[in-house]
Short mmCIF file of C-alpha atoms in Angstrom, two decimals:
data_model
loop_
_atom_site.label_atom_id
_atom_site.label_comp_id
_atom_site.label_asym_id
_atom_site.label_seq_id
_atom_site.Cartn_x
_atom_site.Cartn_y
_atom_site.Cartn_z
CA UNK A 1 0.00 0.00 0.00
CA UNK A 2 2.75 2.06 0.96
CA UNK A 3 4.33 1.89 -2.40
CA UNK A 4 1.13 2.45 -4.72
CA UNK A 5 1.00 5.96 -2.50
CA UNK A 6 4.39 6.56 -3.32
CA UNK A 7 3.90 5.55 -7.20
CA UNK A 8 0.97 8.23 -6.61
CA UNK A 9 2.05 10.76 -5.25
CA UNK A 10 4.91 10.45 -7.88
CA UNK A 11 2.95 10.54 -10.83
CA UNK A 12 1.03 13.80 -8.64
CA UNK A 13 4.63 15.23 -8.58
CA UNK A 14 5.15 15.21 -12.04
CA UNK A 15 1.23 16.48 -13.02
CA UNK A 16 1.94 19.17 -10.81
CA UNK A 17 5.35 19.63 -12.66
CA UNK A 18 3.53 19.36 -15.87
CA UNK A 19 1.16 22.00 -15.45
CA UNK A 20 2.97 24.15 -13.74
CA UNK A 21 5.96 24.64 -16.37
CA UNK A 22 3.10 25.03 -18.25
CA UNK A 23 1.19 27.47 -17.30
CA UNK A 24 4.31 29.55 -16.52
CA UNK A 25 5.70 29.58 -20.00
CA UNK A 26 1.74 31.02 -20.76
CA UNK A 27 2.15 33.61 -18.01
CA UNK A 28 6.13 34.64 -19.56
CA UNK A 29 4.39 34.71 -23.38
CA UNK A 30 1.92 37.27 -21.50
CA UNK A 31 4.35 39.48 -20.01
CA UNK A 32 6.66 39.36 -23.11
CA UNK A 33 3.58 40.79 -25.37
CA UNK A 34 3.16 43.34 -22.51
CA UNK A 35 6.74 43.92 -22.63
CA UNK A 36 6.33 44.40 -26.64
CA UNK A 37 3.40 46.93 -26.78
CA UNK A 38 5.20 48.93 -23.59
CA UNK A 39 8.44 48.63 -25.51
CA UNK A 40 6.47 49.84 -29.02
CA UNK A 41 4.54 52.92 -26.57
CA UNK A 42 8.09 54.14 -25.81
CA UNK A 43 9.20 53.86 -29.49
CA UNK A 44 5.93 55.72 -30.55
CA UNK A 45 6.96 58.19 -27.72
CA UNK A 46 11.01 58.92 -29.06
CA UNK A 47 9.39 59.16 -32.24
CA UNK A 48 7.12 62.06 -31.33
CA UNK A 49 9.85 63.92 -29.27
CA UNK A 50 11.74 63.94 -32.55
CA UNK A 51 8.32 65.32 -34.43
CA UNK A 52 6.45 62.30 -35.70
CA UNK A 53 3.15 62.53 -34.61
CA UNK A 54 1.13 60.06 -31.91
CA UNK A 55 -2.06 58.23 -32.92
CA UNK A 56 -4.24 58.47 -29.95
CA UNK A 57 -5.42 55.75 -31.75
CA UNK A 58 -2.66 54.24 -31.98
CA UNK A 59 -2.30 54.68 -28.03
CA UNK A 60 -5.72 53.44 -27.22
CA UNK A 61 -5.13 49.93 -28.67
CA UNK A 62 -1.97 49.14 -26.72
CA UNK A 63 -3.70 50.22 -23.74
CA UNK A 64 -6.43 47.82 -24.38
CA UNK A 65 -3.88 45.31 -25.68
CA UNK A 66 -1.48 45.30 -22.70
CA UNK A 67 -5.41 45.58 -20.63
CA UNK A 68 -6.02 42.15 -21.89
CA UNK A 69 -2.62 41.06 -21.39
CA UNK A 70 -2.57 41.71 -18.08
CA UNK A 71 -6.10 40.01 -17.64
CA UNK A 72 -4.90 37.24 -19.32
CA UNK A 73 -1.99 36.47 -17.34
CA UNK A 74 -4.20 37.00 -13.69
CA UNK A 75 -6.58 34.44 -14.83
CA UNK A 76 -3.69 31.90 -15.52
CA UNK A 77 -2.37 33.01 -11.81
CA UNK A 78 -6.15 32.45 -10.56
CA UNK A 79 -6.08 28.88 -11.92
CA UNK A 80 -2.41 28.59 -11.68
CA UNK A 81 -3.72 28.75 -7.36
CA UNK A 82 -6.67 26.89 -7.57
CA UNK A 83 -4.26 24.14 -8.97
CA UNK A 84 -1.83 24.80 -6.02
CA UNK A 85 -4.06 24.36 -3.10
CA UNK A 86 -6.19 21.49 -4.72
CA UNK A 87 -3.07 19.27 -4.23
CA UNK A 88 -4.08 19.21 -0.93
CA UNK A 89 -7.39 18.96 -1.14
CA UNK A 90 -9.08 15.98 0.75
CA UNK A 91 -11.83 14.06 -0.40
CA UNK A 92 -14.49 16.41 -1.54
CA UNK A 93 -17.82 15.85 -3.10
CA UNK A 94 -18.27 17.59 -6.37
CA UNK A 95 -19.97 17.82 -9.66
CA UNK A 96 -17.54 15.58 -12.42
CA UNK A 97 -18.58 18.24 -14.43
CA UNK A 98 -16.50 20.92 -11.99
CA UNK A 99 -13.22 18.58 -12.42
CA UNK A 100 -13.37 18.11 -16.33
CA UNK A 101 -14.13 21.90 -17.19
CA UNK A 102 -11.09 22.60 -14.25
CA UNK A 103 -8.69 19.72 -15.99
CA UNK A 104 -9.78 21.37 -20.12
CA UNK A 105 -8.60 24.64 -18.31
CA UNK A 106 -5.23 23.38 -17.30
CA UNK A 107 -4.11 21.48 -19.99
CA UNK A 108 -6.04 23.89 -22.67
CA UNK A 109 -2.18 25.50 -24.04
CA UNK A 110 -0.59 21.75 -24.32
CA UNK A 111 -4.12 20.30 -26.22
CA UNK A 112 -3.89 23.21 -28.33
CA UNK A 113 0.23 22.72 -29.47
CA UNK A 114 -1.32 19.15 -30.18
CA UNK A 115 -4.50 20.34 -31.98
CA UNK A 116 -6.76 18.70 -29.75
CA UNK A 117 -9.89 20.79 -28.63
CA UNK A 118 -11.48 19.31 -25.67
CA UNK A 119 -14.99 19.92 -24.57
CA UNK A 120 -17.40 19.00 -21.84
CA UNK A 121 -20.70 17.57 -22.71
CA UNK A 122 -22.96 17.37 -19.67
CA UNK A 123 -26.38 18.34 -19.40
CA UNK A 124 -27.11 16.72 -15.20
CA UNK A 125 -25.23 16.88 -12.35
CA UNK A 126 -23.31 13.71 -11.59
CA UNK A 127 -22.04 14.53 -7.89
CA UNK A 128 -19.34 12.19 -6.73
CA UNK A 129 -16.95 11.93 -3.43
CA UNK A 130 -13.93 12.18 -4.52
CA UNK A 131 -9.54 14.34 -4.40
CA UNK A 132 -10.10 15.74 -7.84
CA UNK A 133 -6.40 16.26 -8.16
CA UNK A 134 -6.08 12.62 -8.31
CA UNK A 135 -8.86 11.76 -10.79
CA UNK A 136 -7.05 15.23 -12.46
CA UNK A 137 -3.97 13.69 -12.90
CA UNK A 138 -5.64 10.38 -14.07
CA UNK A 139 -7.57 12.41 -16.68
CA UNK A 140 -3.99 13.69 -17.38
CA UNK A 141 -2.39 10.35 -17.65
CA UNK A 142 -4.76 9.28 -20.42
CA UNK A 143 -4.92 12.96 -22.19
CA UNK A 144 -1.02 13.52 -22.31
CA UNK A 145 -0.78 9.64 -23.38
CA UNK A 146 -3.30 10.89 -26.21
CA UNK A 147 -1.07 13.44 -27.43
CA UNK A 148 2.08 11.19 -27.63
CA UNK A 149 -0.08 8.76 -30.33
CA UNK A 150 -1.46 11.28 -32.34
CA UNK A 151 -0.82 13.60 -34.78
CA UNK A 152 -3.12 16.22 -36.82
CA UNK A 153 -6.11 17.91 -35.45
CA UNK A 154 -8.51 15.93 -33.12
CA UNK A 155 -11.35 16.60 -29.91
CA UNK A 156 -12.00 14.77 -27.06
CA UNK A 157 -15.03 15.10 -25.01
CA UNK A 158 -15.43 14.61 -21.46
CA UNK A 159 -18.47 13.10 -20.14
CA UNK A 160 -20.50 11.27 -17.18
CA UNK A 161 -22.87 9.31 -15.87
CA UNK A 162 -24.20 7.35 -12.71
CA UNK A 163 -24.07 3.96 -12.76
CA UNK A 164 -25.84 2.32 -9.83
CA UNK A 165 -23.74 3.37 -6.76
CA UNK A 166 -20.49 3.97 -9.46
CA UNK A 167 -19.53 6.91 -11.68
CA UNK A 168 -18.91 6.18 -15.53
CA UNK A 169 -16.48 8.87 -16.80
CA UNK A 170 -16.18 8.61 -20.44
CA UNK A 171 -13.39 10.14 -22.36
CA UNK A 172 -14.96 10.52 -25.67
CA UNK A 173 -12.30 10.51 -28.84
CA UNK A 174 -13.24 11.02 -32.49
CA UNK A 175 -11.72 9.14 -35.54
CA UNK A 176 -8.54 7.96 -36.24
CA UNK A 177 -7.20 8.03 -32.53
CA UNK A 178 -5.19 4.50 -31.23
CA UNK A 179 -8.08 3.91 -28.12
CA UNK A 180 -6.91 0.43 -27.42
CA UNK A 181 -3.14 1.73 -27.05
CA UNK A 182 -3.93 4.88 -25.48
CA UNK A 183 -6.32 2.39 -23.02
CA UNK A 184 -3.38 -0.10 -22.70
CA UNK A 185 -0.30 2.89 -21.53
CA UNK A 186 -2.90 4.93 -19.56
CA UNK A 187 -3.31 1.86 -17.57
CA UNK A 188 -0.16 1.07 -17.10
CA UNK A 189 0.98 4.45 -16.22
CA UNK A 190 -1.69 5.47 -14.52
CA UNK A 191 -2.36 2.27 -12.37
CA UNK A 192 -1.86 3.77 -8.79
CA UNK A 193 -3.95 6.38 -9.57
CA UNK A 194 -6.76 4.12 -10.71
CA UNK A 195 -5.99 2.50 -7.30
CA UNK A 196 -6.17 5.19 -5.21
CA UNK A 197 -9.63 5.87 -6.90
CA UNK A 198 -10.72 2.08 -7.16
CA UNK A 199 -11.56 2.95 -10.53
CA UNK A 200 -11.82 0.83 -14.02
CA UNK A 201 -10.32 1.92 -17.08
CA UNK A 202 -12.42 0.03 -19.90
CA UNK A 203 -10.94 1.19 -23.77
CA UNK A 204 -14.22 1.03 -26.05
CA UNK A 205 -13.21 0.87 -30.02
CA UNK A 206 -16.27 0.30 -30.97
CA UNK A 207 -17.40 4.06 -29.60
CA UNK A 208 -13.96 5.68 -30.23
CA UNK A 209 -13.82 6.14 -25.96
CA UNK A 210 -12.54 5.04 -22.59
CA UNK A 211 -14.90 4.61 -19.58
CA UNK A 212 -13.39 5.51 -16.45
CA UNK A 213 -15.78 3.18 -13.45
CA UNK A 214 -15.29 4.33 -9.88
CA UNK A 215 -17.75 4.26 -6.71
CA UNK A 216 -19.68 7.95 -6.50
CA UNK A 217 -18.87 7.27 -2.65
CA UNK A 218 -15.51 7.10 -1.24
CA UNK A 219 -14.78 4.90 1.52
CA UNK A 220 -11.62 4.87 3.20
CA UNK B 1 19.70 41.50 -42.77
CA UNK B 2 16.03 39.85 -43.27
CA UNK B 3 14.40 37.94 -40.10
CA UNK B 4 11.86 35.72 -39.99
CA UNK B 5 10.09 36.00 -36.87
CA UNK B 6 7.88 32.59 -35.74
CA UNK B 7 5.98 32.27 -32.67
CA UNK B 8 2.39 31.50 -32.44
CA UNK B 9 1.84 34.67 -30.27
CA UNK B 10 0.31 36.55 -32.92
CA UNK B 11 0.70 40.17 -30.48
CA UNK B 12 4.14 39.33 -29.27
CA UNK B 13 5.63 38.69 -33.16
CA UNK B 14 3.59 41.47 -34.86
CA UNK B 15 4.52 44.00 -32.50
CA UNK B 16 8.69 42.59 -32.42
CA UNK B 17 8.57 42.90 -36.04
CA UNK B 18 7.42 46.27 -36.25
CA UNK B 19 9.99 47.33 -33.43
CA UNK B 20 12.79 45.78 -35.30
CA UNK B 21 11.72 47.20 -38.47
CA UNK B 22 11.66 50.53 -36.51
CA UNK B 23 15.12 49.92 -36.24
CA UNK B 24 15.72 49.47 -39.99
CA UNK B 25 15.59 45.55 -39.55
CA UNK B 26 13.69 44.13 -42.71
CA UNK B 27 11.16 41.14 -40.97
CA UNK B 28 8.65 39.05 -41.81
CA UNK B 29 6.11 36.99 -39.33
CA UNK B 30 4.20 33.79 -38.87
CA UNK B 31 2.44 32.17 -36.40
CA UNK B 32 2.86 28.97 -37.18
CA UNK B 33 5.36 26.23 -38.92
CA UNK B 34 3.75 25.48 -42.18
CA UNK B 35 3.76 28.85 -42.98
CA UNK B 36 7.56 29.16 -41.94
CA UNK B 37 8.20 26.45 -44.06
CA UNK B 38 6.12 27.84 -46.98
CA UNK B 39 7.47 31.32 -46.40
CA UNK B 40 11.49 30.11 -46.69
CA UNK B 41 10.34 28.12 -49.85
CA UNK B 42 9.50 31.21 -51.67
CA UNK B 43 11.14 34.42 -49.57
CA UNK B 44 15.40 34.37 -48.95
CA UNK B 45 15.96 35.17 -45.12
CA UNK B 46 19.29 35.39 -43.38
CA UNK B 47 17.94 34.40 -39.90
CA UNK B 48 15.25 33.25 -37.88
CA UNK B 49 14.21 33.37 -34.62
CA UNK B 50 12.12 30.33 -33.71
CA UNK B 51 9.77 30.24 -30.81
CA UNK B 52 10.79 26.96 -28.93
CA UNK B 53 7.44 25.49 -28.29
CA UNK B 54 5.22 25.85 -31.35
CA UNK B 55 2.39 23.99 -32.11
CA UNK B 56 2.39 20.64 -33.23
CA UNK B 57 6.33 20.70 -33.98
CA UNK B 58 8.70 22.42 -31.52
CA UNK B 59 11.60 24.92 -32.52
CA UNK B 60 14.15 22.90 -33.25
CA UNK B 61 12.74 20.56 -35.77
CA UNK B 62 11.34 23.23 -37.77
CA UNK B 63 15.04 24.46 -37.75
CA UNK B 64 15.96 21.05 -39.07
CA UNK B 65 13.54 21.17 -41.97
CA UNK B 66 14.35 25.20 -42.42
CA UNK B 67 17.90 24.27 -42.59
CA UNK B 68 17.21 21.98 -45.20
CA UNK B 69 15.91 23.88 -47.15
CA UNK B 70 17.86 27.05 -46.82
CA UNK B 71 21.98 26.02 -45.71
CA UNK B 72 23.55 28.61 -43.90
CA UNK B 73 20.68 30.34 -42.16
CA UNK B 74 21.06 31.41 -38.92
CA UNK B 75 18.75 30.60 -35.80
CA UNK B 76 17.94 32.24 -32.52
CA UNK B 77 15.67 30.25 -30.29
CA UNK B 78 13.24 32.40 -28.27
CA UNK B 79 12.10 30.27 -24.86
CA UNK B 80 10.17 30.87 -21.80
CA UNK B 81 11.48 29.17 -19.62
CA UNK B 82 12.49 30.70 -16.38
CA UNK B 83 16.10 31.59 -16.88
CA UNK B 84 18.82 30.61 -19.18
CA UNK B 85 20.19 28.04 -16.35
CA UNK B 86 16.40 26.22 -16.41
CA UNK B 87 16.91 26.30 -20.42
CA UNK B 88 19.77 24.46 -19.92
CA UNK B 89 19.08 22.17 -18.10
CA UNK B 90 15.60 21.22 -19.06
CA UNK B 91 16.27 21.66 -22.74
CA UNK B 92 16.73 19.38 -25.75
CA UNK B 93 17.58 22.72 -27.40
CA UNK B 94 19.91 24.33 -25.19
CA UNK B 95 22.98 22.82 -27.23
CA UNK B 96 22.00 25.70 -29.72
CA UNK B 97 24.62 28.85 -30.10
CA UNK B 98 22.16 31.16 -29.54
CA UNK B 99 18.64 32.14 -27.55
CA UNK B 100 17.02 34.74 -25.57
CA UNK B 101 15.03 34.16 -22.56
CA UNK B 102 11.15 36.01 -23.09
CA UNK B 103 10.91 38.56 -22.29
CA UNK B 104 13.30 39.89 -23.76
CA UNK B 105 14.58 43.65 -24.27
CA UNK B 106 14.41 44.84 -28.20
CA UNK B 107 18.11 45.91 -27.07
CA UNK B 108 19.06 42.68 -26.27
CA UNK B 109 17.41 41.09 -29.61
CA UNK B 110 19.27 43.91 -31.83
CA UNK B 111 22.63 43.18 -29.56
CA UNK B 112 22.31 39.39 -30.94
CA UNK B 113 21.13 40.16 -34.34
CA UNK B 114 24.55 42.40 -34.33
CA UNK B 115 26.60 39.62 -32.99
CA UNK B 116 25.67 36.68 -35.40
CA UNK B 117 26.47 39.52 -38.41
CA UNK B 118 29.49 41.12 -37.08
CA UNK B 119 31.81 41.42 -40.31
#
């Protein structure tokens, strides 16, 4: 027991290495566009002192630019925090639908450099007990898995249902993606995290998806 | 000197380019690395400064393919990673001659630019 909590909290070291590099490499690409339009409002500036004139213009949309910048970079911080203290986080119950639209949000940059758009498709509550950062980093497992077997544009879509007393999270693919292998490494990788949840990874190829079975209530 | 400028920050590379061409540095931009690759095909560059992590293929491959196609341009890597000692040692790409941390002062960029064409 003492070693699947270590092979855990291992894998949770490097999620939270994973998303923290990151989202810090999105928060530097937002302070070096701020850095640009400041650095172009001081060009704009010399020029003027040496009789070119200003655009207020010109001025008005780097303000809103570096605006949204800054905005930008203060919601990655905001989630960037969330993400920090959930690491902690006990056992919680929660809408599934709360942890997938929080997990699209973290790994939204590295889907994109992949081309993968992920939604969430949900239109009930499915409440379960349950550390989201661990069922996080097992949707993580199977999503950065994904990205390592694919190539060219593709969505994923993250669903859920009850199941008597379990939870059925589906990961929903579309064509073309390898859902045996993806099923057969996520596994693998991610086996003391399905442990710690008590949960079932079942690869569909029929439906292009993997179901994800775990009790709604956790018992120690 | 021409510079091709490729990161998939559309605001960061459109506003670099204009602040190098300010400084009577001829550029052109894309945001992503088909349209490097179609851009070199047809347009003669003497450098380019590659975003690390671009979609779907990272910095240095494209540099690979660029290369291919275009012997004896010249590369500068643009990362952000923390400093140049993370880039270093977390970096497939830190082997390369030359990179700038983001963000990065246009001093800096026109201090490299200078120092890969000193005669």
């Amino acid at each position: 027991m003492i070693s699947i909590l270590g092979s855990a909290n291992t894998l949770g070291l490097f999620f939270f290495g994973s998303m923290s590099a990151s989202m810090s490499h999105e928060i530097k690409n937002a302070l070096a566009i701020i850095n640009e339009h400041a650095g172009l409002l001081d060009d704009l500036v010399r020029l003027s002192e040496k009789g070119k004139p200003l655009s207020t213009d010109r001025l008005k949309s780097l303000s809103a630019n570096i605006g949204r910048q800054v905005q930008r970079a203060d919601n990655i911080v905001g989630r960037l925090n969330r993400f920090a203290h959930s690491a902690r986080q006990p056992v919680i119950t929660t809408d599934t639908k709360e942890i997938f639209e929080f997990t699209a949000a973290l790994v939204d940059r590295l889907a994109s450099m992949n081309s993968v758009t992920i939604t969430v498709g949900m239109d009930v509550e499915v409440p379960m007990q349950v550390r989201p950062f661990v069922l996080e980093n097992l949707l993580w497992v199977c999503l950065k898995t994904m990205f390592s077997m694919i190539s060219g544009p593709h969505s994923i879509e993250f669903k859920a249902k009850k199941k008597d007393s379990d939870v059925a999270i589906i990961i929903q693919f579309d064509e073309g993606v390898p859902v045996e292998m993806i099923g057969v490494h996520a596994a693998q990788e991610g086996q003391p995290l399905l442990i710690a949840l008590r949960a079932v990874m079942s690869p569909d190829v029929q439906n292009n998806s993997i179901t994800l079975t775990m009790p709604r209530k956790f018992e120690e | 000197m021409r510079v091709l400028l490729v990161d998939d920050e559309e605001e960061l590379v459109s506003t670099l380019a204009e602040r190098l061409a300010m400084r009577g540095i001829e550029t052109a931009w894309v945001t992503d690395y088909r349209s490097a690759l179609a851009l070199v095909e047809k347009e003669q560059f003497d450098i380019a400064l590659l975003d690390v992590r671009l979609p779907e293929m990272n910095g240095l491959e494209l540099k690979r393919l660029i290369e291919a196609k275009r012997p004896g341009m010249k590369f500068i890597f643009l990362t952000g990673h923390g400093s140049e000692e993370d880039f270093k040692a977390c970096s497939a790409e830190s082997g390369q001659e030359y990179y700038l941390i983001k963000p990065v002062q246009i001093e800096v960029v026109m201090a490299k630019l200078n120092e890969i064409f000193r005669p």
